[in-house]
Coordinates of C-alpha atoms in Angstrom, one line a residue:
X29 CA 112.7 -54.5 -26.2
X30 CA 111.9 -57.2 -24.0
X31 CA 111.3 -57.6 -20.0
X32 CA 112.7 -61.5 -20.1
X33 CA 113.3 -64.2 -22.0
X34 CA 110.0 -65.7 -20.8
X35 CA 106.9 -65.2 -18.7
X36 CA 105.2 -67.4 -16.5
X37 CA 101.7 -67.1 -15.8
X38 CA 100.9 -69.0 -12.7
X39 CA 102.9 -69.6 -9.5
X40 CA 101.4 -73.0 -8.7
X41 CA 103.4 -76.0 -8.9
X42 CA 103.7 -76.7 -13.0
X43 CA 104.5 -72.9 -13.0
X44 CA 107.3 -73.4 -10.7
X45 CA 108.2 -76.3 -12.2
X46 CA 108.7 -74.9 -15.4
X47 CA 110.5 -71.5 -14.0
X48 CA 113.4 -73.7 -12.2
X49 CA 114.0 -75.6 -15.6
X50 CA 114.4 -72.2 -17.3
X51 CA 116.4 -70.5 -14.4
X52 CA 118.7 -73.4 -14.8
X53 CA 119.1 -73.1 -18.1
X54 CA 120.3 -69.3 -17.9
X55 CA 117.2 -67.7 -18.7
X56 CA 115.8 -64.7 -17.4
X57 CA 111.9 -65.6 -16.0
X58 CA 109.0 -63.3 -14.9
X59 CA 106.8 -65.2 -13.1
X60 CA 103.0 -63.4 -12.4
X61 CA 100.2 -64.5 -10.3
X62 CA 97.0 -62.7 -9.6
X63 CA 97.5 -63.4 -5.7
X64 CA 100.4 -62.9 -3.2
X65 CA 103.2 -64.5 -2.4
X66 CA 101.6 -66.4 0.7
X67 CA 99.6 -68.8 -2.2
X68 CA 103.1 -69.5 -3.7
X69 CA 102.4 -73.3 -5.5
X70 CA 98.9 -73.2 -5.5
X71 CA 96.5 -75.6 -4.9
X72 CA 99.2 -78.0 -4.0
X73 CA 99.8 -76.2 -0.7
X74 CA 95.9 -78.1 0.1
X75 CA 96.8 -81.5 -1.2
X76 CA 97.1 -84.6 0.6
X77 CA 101.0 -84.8 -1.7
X78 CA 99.8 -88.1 -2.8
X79 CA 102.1 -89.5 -6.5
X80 CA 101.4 -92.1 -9.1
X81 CA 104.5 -93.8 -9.8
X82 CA 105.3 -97.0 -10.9
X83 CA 107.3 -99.9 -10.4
X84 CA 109.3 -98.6 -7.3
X85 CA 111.3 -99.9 -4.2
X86 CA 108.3 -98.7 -1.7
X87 CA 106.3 -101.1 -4.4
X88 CA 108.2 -104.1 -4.1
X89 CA 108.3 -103.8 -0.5
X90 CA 105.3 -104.4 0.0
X91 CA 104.9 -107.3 -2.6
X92 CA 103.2 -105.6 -5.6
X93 CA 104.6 -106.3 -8.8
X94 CA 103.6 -103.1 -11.0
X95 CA 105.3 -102.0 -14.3
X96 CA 104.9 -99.9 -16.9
X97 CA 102.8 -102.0 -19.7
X98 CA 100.1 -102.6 -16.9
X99 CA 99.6 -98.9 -15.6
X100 CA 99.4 -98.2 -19.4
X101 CA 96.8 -99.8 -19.8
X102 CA 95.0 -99.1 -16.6
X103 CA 95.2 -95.5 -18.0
X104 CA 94.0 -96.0 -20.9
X105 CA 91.4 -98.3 -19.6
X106 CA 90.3 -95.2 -17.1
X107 CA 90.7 -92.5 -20.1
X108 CA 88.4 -94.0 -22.9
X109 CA 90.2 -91.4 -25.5
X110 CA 87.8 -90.9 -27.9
X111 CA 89.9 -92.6 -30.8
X112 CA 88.2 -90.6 -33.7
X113 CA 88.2 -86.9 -31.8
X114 CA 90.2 -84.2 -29.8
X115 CA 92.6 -87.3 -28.3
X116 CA 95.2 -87.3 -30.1
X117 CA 97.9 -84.9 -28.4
X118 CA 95.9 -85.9 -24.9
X119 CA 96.7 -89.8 -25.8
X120 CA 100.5 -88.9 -26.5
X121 CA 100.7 -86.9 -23.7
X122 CA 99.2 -90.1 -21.6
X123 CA 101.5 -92.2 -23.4
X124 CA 104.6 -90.0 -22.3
X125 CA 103.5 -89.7 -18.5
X126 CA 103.1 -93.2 -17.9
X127 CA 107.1 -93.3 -19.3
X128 CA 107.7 -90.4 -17.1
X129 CA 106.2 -92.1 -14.1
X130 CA 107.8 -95.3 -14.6
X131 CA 111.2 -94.1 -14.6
X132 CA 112.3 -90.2 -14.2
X133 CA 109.7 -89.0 -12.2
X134 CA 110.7 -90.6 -8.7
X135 CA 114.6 -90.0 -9.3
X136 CA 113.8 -86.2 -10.2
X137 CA 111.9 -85.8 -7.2
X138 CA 114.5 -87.3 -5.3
X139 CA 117.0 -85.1 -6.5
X140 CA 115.2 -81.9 -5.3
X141 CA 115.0 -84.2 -2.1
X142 CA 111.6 -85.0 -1.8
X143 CA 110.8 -88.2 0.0
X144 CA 108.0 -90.8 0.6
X145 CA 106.2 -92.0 3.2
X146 CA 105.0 -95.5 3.5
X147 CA 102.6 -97.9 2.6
X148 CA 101.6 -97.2 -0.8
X149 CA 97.9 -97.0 -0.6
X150 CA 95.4 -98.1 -3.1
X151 CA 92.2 -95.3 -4.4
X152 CA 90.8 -96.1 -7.7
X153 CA 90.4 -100.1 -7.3
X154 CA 88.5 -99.8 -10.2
X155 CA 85.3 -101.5 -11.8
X156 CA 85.6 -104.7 -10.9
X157 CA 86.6 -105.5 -14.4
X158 CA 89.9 -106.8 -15.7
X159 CA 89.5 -104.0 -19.2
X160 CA 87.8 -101.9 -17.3
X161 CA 89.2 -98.6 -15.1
X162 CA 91.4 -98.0 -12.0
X163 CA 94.2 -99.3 -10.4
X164 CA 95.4 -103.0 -10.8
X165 CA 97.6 -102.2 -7.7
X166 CA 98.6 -100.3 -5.2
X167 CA 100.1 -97.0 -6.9
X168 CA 99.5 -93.9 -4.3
X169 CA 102.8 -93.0 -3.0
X170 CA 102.1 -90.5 -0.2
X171 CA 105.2 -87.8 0.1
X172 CA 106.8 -86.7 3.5
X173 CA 106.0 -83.0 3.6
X174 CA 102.3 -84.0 1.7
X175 CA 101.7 -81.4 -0.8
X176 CA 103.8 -78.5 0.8
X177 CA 106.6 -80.3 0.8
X178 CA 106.2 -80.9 -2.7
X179 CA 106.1 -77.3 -3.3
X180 CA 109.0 -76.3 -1.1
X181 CA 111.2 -78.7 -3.4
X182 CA 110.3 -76.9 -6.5
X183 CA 109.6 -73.2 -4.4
X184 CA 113.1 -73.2 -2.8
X185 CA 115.0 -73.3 -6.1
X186 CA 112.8 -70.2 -7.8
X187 CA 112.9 -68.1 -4.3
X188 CA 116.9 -68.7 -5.3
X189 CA 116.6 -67.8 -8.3
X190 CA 115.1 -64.9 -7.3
X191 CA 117.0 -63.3 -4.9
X192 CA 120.2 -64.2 -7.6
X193 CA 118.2 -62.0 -10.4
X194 CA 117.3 -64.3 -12.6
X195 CA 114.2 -64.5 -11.3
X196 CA 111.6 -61.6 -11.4
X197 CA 108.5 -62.4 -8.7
X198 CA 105.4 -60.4 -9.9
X199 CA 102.9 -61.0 -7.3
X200 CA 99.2 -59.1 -7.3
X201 CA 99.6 -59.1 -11.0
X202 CA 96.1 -60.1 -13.0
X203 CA 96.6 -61.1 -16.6
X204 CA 93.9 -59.8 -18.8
X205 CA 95.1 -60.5 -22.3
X206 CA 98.5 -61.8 -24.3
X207 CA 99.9 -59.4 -26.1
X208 CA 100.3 -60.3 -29.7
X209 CA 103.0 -59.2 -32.9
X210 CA 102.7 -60.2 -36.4
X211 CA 100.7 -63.5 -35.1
X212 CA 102.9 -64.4 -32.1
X213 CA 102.4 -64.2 -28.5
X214 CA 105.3 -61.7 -26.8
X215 CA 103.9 -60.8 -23.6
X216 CA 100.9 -60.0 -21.2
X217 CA 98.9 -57.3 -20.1
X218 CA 96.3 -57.1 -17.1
X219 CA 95.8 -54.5 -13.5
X220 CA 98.2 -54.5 -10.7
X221 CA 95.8 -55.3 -7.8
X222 CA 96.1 -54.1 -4.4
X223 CA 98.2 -55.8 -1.9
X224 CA 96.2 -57.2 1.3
X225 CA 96.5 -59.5 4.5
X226 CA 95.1 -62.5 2.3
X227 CA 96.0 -65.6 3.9
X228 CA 97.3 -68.5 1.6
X229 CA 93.8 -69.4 1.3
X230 CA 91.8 -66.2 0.8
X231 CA 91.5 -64.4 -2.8
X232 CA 93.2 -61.7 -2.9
X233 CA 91.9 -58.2 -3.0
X234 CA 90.6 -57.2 -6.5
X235 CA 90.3 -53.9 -6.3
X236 CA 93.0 -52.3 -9.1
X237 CA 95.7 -49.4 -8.4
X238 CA 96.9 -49.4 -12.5
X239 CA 97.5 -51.2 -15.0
X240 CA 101.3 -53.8 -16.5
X241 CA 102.3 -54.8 -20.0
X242 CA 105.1 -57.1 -20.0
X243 CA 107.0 -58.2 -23.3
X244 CA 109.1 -61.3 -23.5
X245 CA 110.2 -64.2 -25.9
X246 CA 107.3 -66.4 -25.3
X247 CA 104.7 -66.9 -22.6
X248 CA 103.7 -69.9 -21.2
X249 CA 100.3 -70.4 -19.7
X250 CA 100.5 -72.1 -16.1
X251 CA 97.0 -70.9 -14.1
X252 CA 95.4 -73.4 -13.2
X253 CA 91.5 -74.5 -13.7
X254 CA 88.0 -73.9 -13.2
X255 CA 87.3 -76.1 -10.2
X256 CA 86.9 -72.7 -7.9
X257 CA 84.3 -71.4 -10.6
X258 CA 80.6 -72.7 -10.3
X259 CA 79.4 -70.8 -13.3
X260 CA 81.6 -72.4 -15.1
X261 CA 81.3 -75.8 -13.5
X262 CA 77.6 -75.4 -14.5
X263 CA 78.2 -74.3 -17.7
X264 CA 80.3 -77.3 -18.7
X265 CA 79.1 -80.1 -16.7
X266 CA 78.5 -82.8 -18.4
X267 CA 74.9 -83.8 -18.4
X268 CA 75.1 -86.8 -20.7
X269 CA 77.2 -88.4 -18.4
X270 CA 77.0 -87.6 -14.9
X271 CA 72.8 -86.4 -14.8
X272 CA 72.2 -82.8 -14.1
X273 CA 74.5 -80.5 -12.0
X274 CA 73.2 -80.2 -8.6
X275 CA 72.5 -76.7 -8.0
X276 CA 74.7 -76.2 -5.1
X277 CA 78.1 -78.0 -4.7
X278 CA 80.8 -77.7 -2.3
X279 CA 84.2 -76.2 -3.4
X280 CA 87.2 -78.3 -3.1
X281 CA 89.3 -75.4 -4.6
X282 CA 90.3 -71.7 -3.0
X283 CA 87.8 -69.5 -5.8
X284 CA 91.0 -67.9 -7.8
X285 CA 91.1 -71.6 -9.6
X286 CA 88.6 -69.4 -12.0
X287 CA 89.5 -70.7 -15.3
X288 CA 90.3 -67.2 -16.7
X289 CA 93.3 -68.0 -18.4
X290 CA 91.5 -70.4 -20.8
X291 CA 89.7 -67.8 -22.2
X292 CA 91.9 -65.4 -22.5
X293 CA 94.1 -67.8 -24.7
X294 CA 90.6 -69.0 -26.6
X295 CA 90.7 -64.9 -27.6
X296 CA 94.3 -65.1 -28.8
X297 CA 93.3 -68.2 -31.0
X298 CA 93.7 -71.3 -28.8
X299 CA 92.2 -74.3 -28.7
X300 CA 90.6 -75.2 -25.7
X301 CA 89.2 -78.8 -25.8
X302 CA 87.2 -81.2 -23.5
X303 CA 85.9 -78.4 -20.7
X304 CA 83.2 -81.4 -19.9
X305 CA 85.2 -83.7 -18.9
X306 CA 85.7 -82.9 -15.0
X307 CA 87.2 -84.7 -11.7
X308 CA 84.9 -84.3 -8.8
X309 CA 83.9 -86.2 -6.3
X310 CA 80.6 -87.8 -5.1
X311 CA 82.2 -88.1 -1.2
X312 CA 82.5 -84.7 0.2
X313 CA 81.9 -83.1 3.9
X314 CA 81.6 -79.5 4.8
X315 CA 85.3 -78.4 5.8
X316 CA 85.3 -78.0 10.0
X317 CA 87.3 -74.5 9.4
X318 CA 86.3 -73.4 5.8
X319 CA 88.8 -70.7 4.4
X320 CA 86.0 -70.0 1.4
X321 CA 81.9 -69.9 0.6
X322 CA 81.3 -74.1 0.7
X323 CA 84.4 -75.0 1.3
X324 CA 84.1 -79.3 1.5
X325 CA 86.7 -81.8 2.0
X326 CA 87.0 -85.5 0.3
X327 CA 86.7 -88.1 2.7
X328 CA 88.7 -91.4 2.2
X329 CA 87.2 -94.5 3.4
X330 CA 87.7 -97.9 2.9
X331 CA 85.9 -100.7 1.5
X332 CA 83.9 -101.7 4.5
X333 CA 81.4 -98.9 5.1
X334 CA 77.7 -98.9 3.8
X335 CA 77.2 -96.6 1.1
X336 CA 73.3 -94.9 0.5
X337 CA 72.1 -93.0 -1.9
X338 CA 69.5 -90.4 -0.2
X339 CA 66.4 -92.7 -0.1
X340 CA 68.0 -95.1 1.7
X341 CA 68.8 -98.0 -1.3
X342 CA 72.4 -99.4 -1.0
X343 CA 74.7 -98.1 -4.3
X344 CA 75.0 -101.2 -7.1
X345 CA 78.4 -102.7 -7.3
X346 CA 81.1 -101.7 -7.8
X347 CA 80.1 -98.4 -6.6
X348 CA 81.9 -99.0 -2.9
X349 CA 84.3 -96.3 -1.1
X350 CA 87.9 -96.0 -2.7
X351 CA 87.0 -98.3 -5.9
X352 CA 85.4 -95.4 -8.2
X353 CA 84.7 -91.4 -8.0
X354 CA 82.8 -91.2 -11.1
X355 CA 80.5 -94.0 -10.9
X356 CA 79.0 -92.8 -7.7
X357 CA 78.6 -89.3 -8.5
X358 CA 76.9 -90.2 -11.8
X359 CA 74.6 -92.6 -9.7
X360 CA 73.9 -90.5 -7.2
X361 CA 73.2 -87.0 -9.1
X362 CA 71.4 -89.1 -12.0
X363 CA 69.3 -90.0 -9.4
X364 CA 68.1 -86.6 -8.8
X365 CA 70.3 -86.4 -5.0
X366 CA 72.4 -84.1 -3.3
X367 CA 73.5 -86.2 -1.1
X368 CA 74.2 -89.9 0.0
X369 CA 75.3 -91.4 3.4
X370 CA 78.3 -94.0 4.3
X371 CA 76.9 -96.4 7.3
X372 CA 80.2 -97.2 9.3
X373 CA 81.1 -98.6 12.6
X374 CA 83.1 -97.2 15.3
X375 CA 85.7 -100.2 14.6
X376 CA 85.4 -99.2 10.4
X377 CA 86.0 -95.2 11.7
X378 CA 89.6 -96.2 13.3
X379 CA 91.1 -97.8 10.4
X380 CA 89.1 -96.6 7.2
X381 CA 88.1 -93.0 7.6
X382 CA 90.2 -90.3 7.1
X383 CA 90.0 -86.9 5.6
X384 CA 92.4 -85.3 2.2
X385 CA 94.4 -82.6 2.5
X386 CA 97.5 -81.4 4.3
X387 CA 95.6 -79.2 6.6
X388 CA 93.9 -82.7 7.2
X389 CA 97.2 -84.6 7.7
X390 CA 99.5 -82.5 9.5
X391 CA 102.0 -85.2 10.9
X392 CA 102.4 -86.1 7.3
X393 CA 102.7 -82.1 6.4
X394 CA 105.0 -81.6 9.1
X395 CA 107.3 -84.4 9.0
X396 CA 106.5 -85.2 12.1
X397 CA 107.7 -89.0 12.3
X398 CA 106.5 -90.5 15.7
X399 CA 103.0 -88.7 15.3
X400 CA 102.3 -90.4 11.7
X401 CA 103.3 -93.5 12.8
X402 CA 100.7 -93.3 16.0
X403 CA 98.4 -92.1 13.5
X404 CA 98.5 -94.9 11.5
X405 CA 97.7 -97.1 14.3
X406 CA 95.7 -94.4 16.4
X407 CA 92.1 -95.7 17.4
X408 CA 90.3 -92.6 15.8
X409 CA 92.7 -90.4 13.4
X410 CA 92.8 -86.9 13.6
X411 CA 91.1 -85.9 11.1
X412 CA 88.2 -88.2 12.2
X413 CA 88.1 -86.5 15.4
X414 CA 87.2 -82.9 14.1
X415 CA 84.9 -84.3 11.8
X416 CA 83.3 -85.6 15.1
X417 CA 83.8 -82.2 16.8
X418 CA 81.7 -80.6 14.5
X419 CA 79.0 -83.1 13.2
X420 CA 78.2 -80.6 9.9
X421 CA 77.6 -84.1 8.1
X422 CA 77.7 -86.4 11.0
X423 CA 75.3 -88.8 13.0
X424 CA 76.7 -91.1 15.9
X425 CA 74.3 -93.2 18.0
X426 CA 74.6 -96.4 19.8
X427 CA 71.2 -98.0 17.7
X428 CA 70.5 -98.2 14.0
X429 CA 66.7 -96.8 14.8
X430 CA 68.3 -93.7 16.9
X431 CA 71.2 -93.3 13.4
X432 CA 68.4 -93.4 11.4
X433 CA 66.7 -90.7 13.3
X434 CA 69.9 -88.1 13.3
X435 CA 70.2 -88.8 9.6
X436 CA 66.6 -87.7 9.1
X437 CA 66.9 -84.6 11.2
X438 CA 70.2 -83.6 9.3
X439 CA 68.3 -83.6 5.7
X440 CA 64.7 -83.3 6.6
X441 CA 63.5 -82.5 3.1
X442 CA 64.4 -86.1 2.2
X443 CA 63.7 -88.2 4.9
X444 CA 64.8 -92.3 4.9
X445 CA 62.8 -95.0 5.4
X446 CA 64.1 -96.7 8.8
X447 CA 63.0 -100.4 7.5
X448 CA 64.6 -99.8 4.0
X449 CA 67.3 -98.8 5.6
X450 CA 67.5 -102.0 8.4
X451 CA 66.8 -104.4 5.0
X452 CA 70.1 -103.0 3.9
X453 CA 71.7 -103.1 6.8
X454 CA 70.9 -106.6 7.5
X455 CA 71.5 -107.8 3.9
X456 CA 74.6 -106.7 3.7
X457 CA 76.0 -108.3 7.3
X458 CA 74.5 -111.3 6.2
X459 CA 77.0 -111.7 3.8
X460 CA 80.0 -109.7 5.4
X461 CA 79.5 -112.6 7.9
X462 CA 80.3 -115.6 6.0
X463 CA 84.0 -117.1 4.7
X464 CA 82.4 -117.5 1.6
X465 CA 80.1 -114.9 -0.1
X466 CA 77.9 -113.7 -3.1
X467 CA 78.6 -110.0 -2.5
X468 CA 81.2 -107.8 -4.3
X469 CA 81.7 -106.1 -1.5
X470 CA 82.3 -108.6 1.0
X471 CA 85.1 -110.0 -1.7
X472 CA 86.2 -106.5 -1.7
X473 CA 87.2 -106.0 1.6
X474 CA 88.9 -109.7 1.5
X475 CA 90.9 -108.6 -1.7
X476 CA 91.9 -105.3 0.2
X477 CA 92.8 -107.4 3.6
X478 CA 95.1 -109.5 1.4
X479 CA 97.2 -106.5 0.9
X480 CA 99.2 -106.8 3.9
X481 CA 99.8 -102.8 4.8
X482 CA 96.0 -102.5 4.4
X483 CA 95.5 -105.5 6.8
X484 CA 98.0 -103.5 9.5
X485 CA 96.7 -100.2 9.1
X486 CA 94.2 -99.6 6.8
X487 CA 91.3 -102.2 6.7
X488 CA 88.9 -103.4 9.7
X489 CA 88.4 -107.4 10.2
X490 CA 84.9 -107.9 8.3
X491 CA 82.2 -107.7 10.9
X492 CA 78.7 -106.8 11.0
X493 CA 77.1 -103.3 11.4
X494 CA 75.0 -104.8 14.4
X495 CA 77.1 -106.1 16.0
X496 CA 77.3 -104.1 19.4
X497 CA 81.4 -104.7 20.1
X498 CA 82.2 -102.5 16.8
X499 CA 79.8 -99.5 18.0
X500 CA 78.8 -97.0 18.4
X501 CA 77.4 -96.4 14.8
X502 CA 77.9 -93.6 12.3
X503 CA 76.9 -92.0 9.3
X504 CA 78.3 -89.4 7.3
X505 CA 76.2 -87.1 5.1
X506 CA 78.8 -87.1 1.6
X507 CA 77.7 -84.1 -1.2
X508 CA 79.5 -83.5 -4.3
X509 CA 82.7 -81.7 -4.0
X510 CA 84.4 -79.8 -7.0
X511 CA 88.1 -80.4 -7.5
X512 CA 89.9 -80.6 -11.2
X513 CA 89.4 -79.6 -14.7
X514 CA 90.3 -82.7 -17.2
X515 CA 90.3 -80.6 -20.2
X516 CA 92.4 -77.4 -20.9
X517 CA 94.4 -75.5 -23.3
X518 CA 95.4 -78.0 -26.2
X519 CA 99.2 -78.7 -26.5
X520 CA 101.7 -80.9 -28.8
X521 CA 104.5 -82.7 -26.7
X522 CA 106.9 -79.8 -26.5
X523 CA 103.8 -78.3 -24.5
X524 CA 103.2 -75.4 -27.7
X525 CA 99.7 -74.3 -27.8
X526 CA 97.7 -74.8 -30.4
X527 CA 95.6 -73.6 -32.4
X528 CA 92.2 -74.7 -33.3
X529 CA 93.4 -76.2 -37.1
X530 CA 96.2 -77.8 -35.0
X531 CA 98.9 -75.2 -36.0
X532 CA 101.2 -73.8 -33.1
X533 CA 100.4 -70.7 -31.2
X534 CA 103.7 -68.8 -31.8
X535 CA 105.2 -68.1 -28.8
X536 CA 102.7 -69.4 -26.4
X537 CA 103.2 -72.7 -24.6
X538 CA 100.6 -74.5 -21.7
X539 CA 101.3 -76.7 -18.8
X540 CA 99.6 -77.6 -15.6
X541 CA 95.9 -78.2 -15.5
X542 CA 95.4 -75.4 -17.7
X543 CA 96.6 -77.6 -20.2
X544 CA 94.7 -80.1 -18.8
X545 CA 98.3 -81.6 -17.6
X546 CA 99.0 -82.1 -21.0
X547 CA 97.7 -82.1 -24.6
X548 CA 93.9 -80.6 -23.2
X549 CA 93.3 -83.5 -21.4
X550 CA 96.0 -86.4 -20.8
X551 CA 93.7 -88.0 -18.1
X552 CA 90.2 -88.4 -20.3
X553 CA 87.5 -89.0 -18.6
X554 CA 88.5 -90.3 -15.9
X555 CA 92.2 -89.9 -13.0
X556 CA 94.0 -92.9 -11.4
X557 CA 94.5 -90.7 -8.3
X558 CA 98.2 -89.4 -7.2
X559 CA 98.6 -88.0 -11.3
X560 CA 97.5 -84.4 -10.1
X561 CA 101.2 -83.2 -8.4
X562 CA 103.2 -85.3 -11.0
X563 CA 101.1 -83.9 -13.5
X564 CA 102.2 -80.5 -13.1
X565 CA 105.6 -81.8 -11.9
X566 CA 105.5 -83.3 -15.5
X567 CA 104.4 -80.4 -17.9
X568 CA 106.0 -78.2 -16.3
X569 CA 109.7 -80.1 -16.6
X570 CA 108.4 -80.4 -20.4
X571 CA 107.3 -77.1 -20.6
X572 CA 110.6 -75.5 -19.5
X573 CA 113.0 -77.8 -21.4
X574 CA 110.8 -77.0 -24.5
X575 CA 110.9 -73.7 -24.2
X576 CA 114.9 -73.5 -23.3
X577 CA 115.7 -75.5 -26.0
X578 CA 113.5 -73.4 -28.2
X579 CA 115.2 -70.5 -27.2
X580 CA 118.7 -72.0 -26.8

C-alpha cells in the first residue's frame, strides 16, 4: 500500500515546481524537507530573483538584439562539455534550457504572475573573446518580488494544494535512505526531528523524536547542494583548476544545503557526476547581520573599480568586476591569497556597488515601486550603506597613502606595498583618462557606457582614482564566497536518474541542483548568471510532467 502517488524530497523552488505540475495533474504529492515550513523554497528566499531569458520585450527595449542561436553558443562557449566524457545528458539538458529560456520560460512565469523589473543588467561580460565565455549581451532579467516573489508564485499554488488534500506537507522530516523493491525506488525513510523557533535562515534542530517510512510510486530527488558543506567543498574542489582550497571560506548558503541527498542516492545506485565542477565566487564580504558561521555576501560592482590581488599587483585582463567569476578566483587562490581588494571612488560606489540578495535589495523584494526607482538613482544604495556601517571588509579615507594604511591594518599578515600600490593606481588613471586607450579596461567601461540603461544608472563617467571631486576613496576586502554545486545526480531528459552504466533508476527521478539543474551538470564548468531560479523552475516543470505522464 502506498502513502501517494509521489514524494518529493525538497521544498526549495525545483521541488515546488515539480509538486504544482503533479497537483495539477491529479496526483496525490508528499512533499518532505528536513527543516520547517518557515524555509519553504529554499535558497531562493536569499536570491537577488535574477533570470536568464532570451530574446524578450524588456530586451528590445533597451536595444539588444539577443536570440536563441547566440545564447547557445555563449553557453556552450561558458560550459566547455567535455565532448568525450560524462556530457552527454548535461549537453542535452543545456541544449533544452536555452529552448526553454528562449520561449516558455518567460510566458510560464507570467502565467503564475511573476513580473520583471527593469533594465536588464549585464554579469558575465565574458573573456573578452568572441569563442570564448559569458554574455554577448545583456541577459539578467531582475524579478519584482526578487527571489521571494519567485517562490510565492510557485509556493501559493502547493499551500493550495495543500489545504485542498492533494497535497501532504511533511516538514522536520530528514531523509536517510530510499526505500527500495525488486530494484526500484518506492519510498523514503529517515527521523522526524524536533520542531523549533528556527527562523527561515537557521538549521533546524537535529535532535530526533522517532523515526518515518513513506511508500509511493516514485520519488523524486529535489534537495539541493553542497554549497553549505565545507567538508565537502574541500573534498571536491577542484585543484587542477582553481589552485588549492583556501582553508577558510565564507558561506553563501544557510548550512542545510549539505549535499546529503547525493549520497544517499549514490547508496541506492546513482550516478553522481562532476562534484568538481563548482560556482563560487572570488568577490565576497562578510554579511553585516550573518544568520550562520561565515556567512558572506557577493558584491556586484561594475567595470570601473581597481581590482588587487593581496600583494598589491592589479588582476591581468580580463579579470575586471562583472566580466568573470571563475577567472579571478582561480587567479587569486592560485596565487596562494585569501583575499583581494577593489580600489573604487566615492563617485564608482554610487553607481557600481551594490550587494546580492533580497535581504540586500528590499525595494526590489518588497515591491516597493518609488523606493527602487530612488534606488536606482540614489547617491549611495542601500546596501552600500550598511556595508559602510559596518566596515568588516571596508577602508574609506580621503588619501591613497591613508587607504593604503586601513587596508594594511585590516589584513596585517599580508601587508601592501603603498608604492606598488600608487604605480597601479597611477597606471591605470593614465589610461582611464584618455578618449583613446591601450587598456582593456578602460574600453570596458566605454563598451558598458554604450549600453544606455548602464549609462543612466549603472556605470560612472570614466575618471581617475586621484582625482579629489570623485572622493573620498575606498577599498573593499573581497574573500571567496561558496554558492552552487555544478554537478549532481545524473539525469536523462524526462529527469530519470541514472544509474552509473547509464540505465534508469526505477522509480527515482532528480531535479534542481541536486541534479545539477539537469543531466548532473547542464551548466559545465562555468554559469551565465540568472540560470540558477530558471534552473529549478526548469527541472522541476520537466520533472513533474515526466513523472505525471509516467504515471498517467
Amino acid at each position: 500500500m502506498t502513502d501517494a502517488d509521489v514524494i518529493v524530497v525538497g521544498a526549495g523552488l525545483a521541488g515546488l515546481a515539480a509538486t504544482r505540475e503533479l497537483a495539477l495533474a491529479g496526483h496525490r504529492v508528499i512533499l518532505v524537507d528536513q527543516e520547517s515550513e518557515q524555509t519553504l523554497g529554499g535558497q531562493a528566499r536569499w536570491s537577488l530573483g535574477g533570470l536568464f531569458l532570451v530574446g524578450t520585450p524588456e530586451q528590445r527595449l533597451a536595444g539588444v538584439r539577443d536570440g536563441h542561436d547566440l545564447a547557445l553558443a555563449d553557453w556552450l562557449a561558458s560550459a566547455g562539455f567535455d565532448e568525450q566524457g560524462q556530457d552527454r545528458w548535461p549537453r542535452r539538458w543545456a541544449e533544452a534550457y536555452v529552448d526553454f529560456a528562449s520561449g516558455e520560460k518567460r510566458r510560464h512565469l507570467r502565467s503564475l504572475g511573476v513580473r520583471l523589473a527593469l533594465p536588464v543588467m549585464w554579469p558575465e561580460r565574458g573573456s573578452g573573446s568572441a569563442r570564448g565565455p559569458g554574455n554577448s549581451v545583456p541577459r539578467f532579467h531582475l524579478t519584482w518580488g526578487s527571489g521571494p516573489g519567485i517562490v510565492a508564485a510557485f509556493a501559493g499554488p502547493v499551500l493550495e494544494a495543500a489545504a485542498e488534500g492533494r497535497v501532504s506537507l511533511r516538514f522536520h522530516h530528514r531523509v536517510d535512505g530510499l526505500v527500495t523493491q525488486g530494484g526500484s525506488v518506492t519510498g523514503v525513510r529517515g527521523r522526524l526531528l524536533a520542531p523549533d523557533a528556527a527562523t527561515s535562515s537557521a538549521p533546524n534542530s537535529r535532535d530526533t523524536v522517532g523515526d518515518f517510512e513513506l511508500r509511493a510510486g516514485c520519488v523524486l530527488a529535489a534537495a539541493g547542494g553542497m554549497g553549505g558543506s565545507e567538508e565537502l567543498i574541500h573534498k571536491h574542489w577542484p585543484t587542477e583548476r582553481l589552485g588549492p582550497a583556501p582553508e577558510e571560506l565564507l558561506i553563501g548558503v544557510p548550512p542545510h544545503v549539505d549535499g546529503r541527498m547525493l549520497s544517499i542516492v549514490a547508496a541506492a545506485g546513482g550516478s553522481v557526476i562532476h562534484l568538481n565542477r563548482m560556482w563560487h565566487y572570488p568577490d565576497g564580504v562578510g554579511h553585516a547581520e550573518p544568520a550562520w558561521p561565515r556567512h558572506g555576501v557577493r558584491v556586484l560592482a561594475g567595470p570601473s573599480p581597481l581590482w588587487l590581488d593581496a600583494t598589491g599587483r592589479r588582476l591581468p585582463a580580463p579579470f575586471f568586476p562583472g566580466h568573470d567569476s571563475l577567472g579571478p578566483l582561480g587567479h587569486v587562490i592560485g596565487a596562494g591569497h585569501a583575499h583581494s581588494w577593489l580600489v573604487l571612488t566615492r563617485s564608482m560606489a554610487e553607481r557600481e556597488l551594490t550587494l546580492s540578495g533580497s535581504d540586500q535589495n528590499t525595494a526590489l523584494a518588497e515591491r516597493d515601486l518609488r523606493a527602487y526607482l530612488t534606488g536606482l538613482t540614489a547617491r549611495v544604495p542601500t546596501s552600500v550603506q550598511t556595508l559602510i556601517r559596518h566596515r568588516e571588509d571596508l577602508v574609506v579615507h580621503s588619501t591613497l597613502r591613508g587607504l593604503v594604511d586601513g587596508m594594511n591594518a585590516l589584513t596585517p599578515a599580508s601587508p601592501l606595498d603603498y608604492a606598488r600600490v600608487k604605480r597601479e593606481v597611477r597606471a591605470r588613471d593614465e589610461q582611464m583618462s584618455r578618449a583613446y586607450s591601450k587598456d582593456f579596461q578602460s574600453m570596458a567601461v566605454r563598451n558598458a557606457r554604450a549600453y544606455w540603461p548602464d549609462r543612466l544608472f549603472k556605470v560612472a563617467s570614466p575618471h581617475a582614482l586621484l582625482d579629489r571631486r570623485h572622493g573620498p576613496l575606498l577599498a573593499v576586502r573581497l574573500r571567496p564566497l561558496t554558492r552552487k554545486t555544478l554537478g549532481g545526480l545524473e539525469t536523462d531528459l524526462s529527469a530519470r536518474v541514472l544509474r552509473c552504466d547509464g540505465s534508469a533508476l526505477d522509480g527515482l527521478f532528480a531535479a534542481g541542483e541536486a541534479a545539477g539543474f539537469g543531466g548532473g551538470g547542464m551548466h559545465g564548468h562555468r554559469a551565465l548568471e540568472g540560470t540558477f531560479l530558471g534552473g529549478c523552475v526548469f527541472s522541476g516543470l520537466t520533472a513533474g510532467r515526466a513523472i505525471a505522464s509516467a504515471l498517467g
